[in-house]
Coordinates of C-alpha atoms in Angstrom, one line a residue:
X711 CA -5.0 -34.5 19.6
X712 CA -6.9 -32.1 17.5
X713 CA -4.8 -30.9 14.4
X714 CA -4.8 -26.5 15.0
X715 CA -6.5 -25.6 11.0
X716 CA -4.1 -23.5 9.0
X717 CA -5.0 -19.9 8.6
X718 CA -6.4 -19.4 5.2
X719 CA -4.8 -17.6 2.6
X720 CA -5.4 -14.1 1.7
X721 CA -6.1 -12.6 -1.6
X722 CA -6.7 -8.8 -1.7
X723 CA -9.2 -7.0 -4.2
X724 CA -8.1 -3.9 -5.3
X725 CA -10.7 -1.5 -7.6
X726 CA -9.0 0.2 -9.9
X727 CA -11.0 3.4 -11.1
X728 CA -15.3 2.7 -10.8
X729 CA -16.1 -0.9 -10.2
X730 CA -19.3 -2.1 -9.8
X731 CA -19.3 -3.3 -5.8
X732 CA -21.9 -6.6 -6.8
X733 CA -19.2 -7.3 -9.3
X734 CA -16.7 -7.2 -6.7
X735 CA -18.4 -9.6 -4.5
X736 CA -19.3 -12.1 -6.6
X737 CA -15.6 -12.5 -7.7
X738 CA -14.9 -12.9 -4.1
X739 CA -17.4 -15.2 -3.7
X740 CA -16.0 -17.2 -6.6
X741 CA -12.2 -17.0 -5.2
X742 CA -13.7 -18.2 -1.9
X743 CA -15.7 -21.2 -2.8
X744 CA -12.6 -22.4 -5.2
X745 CA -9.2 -21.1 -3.2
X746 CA -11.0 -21.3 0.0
X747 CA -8.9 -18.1 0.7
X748 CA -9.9 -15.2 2.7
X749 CA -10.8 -12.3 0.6
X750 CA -10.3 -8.7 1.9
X751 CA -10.9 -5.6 -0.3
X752 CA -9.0 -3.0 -0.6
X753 CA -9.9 1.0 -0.9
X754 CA -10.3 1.8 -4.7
X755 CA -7.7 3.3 -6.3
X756 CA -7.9 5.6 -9.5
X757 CA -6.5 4.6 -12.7
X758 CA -2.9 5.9 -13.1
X759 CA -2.7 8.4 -15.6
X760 CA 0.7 7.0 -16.5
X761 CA -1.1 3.9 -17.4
X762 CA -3.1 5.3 -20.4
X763 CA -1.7 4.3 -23.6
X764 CA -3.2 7.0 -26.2
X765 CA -2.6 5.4 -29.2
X766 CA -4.3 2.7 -28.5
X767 CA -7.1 4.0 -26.3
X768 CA -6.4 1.2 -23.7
X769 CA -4.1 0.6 -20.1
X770 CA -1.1 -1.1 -20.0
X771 CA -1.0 -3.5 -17.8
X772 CA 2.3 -4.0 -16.8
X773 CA 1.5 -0.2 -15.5
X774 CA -1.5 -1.4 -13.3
X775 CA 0.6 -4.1 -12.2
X776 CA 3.5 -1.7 -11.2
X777 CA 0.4 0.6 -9.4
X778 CA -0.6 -2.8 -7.7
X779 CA 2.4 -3.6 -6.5
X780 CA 3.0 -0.5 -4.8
X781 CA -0.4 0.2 -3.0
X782 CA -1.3 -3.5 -2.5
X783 CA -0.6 -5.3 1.2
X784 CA 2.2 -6.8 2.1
X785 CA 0.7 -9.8 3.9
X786 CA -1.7 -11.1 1.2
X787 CA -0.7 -14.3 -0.3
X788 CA -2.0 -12.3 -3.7
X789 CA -3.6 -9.2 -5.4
X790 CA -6.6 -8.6 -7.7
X791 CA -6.8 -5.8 -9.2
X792 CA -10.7 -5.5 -10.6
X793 CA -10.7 -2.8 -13.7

């Protein structure tokens, strides 16, 4: 009897604002080789202006996280947001 393989799990990659596409694929080739997950990509996504902390100059990232939370999928196993 031939053991059915499990499905792999999936990590989605979400750009947030401009990222750099070879970027994006060689962190999916990374995740793959090491998780041996499947990697889909999401549409970018712009930078929430909420995000922006002015007195620093920087994003928060419990913002982004809130942002990826919302937009991300459902079904994936994770989410990568790529800044």
């Amino acid at each position: 009897m031939a053991w059915a393989q499990r499905p792999l799990r999936v990590v989605a990659i979400v750009p947030l604002g401009p990222v750099d596409q070879a970027f994006l694929d060689t962190a999916a080739t990374a995740l793959q080789e090491r998780l041996e997950v499947e990697v889909r990509f999401l549409p970018p996504v712009p930078l929430p202006a909420e995000a922006f902390y002015p007195p620093r100059k920087r994003y928060r990232a419990e913002k982004l996280l809130d942002t990826l939370e919302e937009k991300g999928p459902k079904d994936a196993w994770k989410v990568l947001g790529v800044t």
